[in-house]
Amino acid sequence: DRPEPPRALRLSGASGTSLSLAWSPGFDGGLPQHFLLRAEGPDAPPPHAALVTSGFALTLGGLRPATPYDVTVRARNARGDSAPARLRATTS
């Protein structure tokens, strides 16, 4: 089955150009999963940052200072994507 959304998405640190995030995985649907992170800011140049990881923490770099970002994390396995976990965070 498709994986469940990541749980407990939280900001673990912020700088002028980065946001550090951590989360707990949901049920993986019985298949290997990885996570797709996306950060969208109102003044961020396209394409929006998108990274994939198999871990449960990641730092998104290359962001603009003092900018709010809408961050989403989705779990993905061979059957599809989960619903997103969402967080709004601002670089310092």
mmCIF file of C-alpha atoms in Angstrom:
data_model
loop_
_atom_site.group_PDB
_atom_site.id
_atom_site.type_symbol
_atom_site.label_atom_id
_atom_site.label_comp_id
_atom_site.label_asym_id
_atom_site.label_seq_id
_atom_site.Cartn_x
_atom_site.Cartn_y
_atom_site.Cartn_z
ATOM 1 C CA ASP A 1 0.000 0.000 0.000
ATOM 2 C CA ARG A 2 1.026 3.672 -0.192
ATOM 3 C CA PRO A 3 2.962 4.937 2.839
ATOM 4 C CA GLU A 4 1.444 7.031 5.604
ATOM 5 C CA PRO A 5 2.475 10.702 5.909
ATOM 6 C CA PRO A 6 5.515 11.590 8.008
ATOM 7 C CA ARG A 7 4.630 12.509 11.607
ATOM 8 C CA ALA A 8 5.901 15.155 13.996
ATOM 9 C CA LEU A 9 7.510 17.340 11.312
ATOM 10 C CA ARG A 10 9.523 19.975 13.175
ATOM 11 C CA LEU A 11 12.097 22.681 12.636
ATOM 12 C CA SER A 12 15.333 21.668 14.344
ATOM 13 C CA GLY A 13 17.358 24.713 13.287
ATOM 14 C CA ALA A 14 17.422 27.758 11.027
ATOM 15 C CA SER A 15 20.059 30.078 9.595
ATOM 16 C CA GLY A 16 19.955 32.895 7.074
ATOM 17 C CA THR A 17 20.097 30.468 4.156
ATOM 18 C CA SER A 18 18.935 27.106 5.532
ATOM 19 C CA LEU A 19 16.209 25.279 7.432
ATOM 20 C CA SER A 20 16.936 22.032 9.286
ATOM 21 C CA LEU A 21 13.988 19.660 9.573
ATOM 22 C CA ALA A 22 13.300 16.394 11.335
ATOM 23 C CA TRP A 23 10.312 14.028 11.351
ATOM 24 C CA SER A 24 9.183 10.548 12.322
ATOM 25 C CA PRO A 25 8.196 8.108 9.585
ATOM 26 C CA GLY A 26 4.656 6.813 9.288
ATOM 27 C CA PHE A 27 3.920 3.208 8.309
ATOM 28 C CA ASP A 28 5.887 2.435 5.142
ATOM 29 C CA GLY A 29 3.151 0.336 3.517
ATOM 30 C CA GLY A 30 5.376 -2.749 3.760
ATOM 31 C CA LEU A 31 7.791 -1.418 1.149
ATOM 32 C CA PRO A 32 11.043 0.584 1.253
ATOM 33 C CA GLN A 33 10.308 4.297 1.381
ATOM 34 C CA HIS A 34 12.089 7.601 0.987
ATOM 35 C CA PHE A 35 11.015 11.190 1.575
ATOM 36 C CA LEU A 36 10.499 14.094 -0.807
ATOM 37 C CA LEU A 37 11.011 17.557 0.691
ATOM 38 C CA ARG A 38 9.934 20.765 -0.964
ATOM 39 C CA ALA A 39 10.301 24.367 0.203
ATOM 40 C CA GLU A 40 8.280 27.092 -1.491
ATOM 41 C CA GLY A 41 8.861 30.737 -0.673
ATOM 42 C CA PRO A 42 7.049 33.792 -2.024
ATOM 43 C CA ASP A 43 10.241 35.259 -3.495
ATOM 44 C CA ALA A 44 12.102 31.995 -4.083
ATOM 45 C CA PRO A 45 13.293 31.583 -7.660
ATOM 46 C CA PRO A 46 11.829 28.629 -9.570
ATOM 47 C CA PRO A 47 12.241 25.732 -9.558
ATOM 48 C CA HIS A 48 11.397 25.298 -5.899
ATOM 49 C CA ALA A 49 13.864 23.337 -3.788
ATOM 50 C CA ALA A 50 13.100 19.606 -3.842
ATOM 51 C CA LEU A 51 15.274 16.983 -2.198
ATOM 52 C CA VAL A 52 14.917 13.255 -1.628
ATOM 53 C CA THR A 53 16.313 11.394 1.362
ATOM 54 C CA SER A 54 15.945 8.001 3.004
ATOM 55 C CA GLY A 55 16.672 9.463 6.451
ATOM 56 C CA PHE A 56 14.451 11.279 8.924
ATOM 57 C CA ALA A 57 16.249 14.652 8.988
ATOM 58 C CA LEU A 58 17.607 17.026 6.377
ATOM 59 C CA THR A 59 18.867 20.577 5.984
ATOM 60 C CA LEU A 60 17.487 22.554 3.060
ATOM 61 C CA GLY A 61 20.163 25.031 1.978
ATOM 62 C CA GLY A 62 20.477 27.806 -0.574
ATOM 63 C CA LEU A 63 17.391 29.618 0.718
ATOM 64 C CA ARG A 64 16.854 33.375 0.957
ATOM 65 C CA PRO A 65 17.436 35.160 4.283
ATOM 66 C CA ALA A 66 14.458 36.369 6.346
ATOM 67 C CA THR A 67 12.014 34.573 4.054
ATOM 68 C CA PRO A 68 9.037 32.432 5.079
ATOM 69 C CA TYR A 69 8.864 29.010 3.440
ATOM 70 C CA ASP A 70 6.070 26.489 3.205
ATOM 71 C CA VAL A 71 7.790 23.129 3.643
ATOM 72 C CA THR A 72 6.172 19.830 2.724
ATOM 73 C CA VAL A 73 7.473 16.319 3.329
ATOM 74 C CA ARG A 74 5.905 13.306 1.598
ATOM 75 C CA ALA A 75 6.770 9.652 1.987
ATOM 76 C CA ARG A 76 7.147 7.738 -1.278
ATOM 77 C CA ASN A 77 7.331 4.026 -2.005
ATOM 78 C CA ALA A 78 6.795 1.869 -5.112
ATOM 79 C CA ARG A 79 2.994 2.236 -4.731
ATOM 80 C CA GLY A 80 2.918 6.043 -4.591
ATOM 81 C CA ASP A 81 3.152 9.106 -2.361
ATOM 82 C CA SER A 82 1.632 9.832 1.019
ATOM 83 C CA ALA A 83 -0.315 12.938 1.861
ATOM 84 C CA PRO A 84 2.059 15.780 2.797
ATOM 85 C CA ALA A 85 3.162 16.814 6.258
ATOM 86 C CA ARG A 86 3.348 20.637 6.295
ATOM 87 C CA LEU A 87 5.328 23.240 8.204
ATOM 88 C CA ARG A 88 5.789 27.002 7.784
ATOM 89 C CA ALA A 89 9.263 28.183 8.757
ATOM 90 C CA THR A 90 11.287 31.359 8.252
ATOM 91 C CA THR A 91 15.009 31.676 7.642
ATOM 92 C CA SER A 92 16.787 34.037 10.043
#
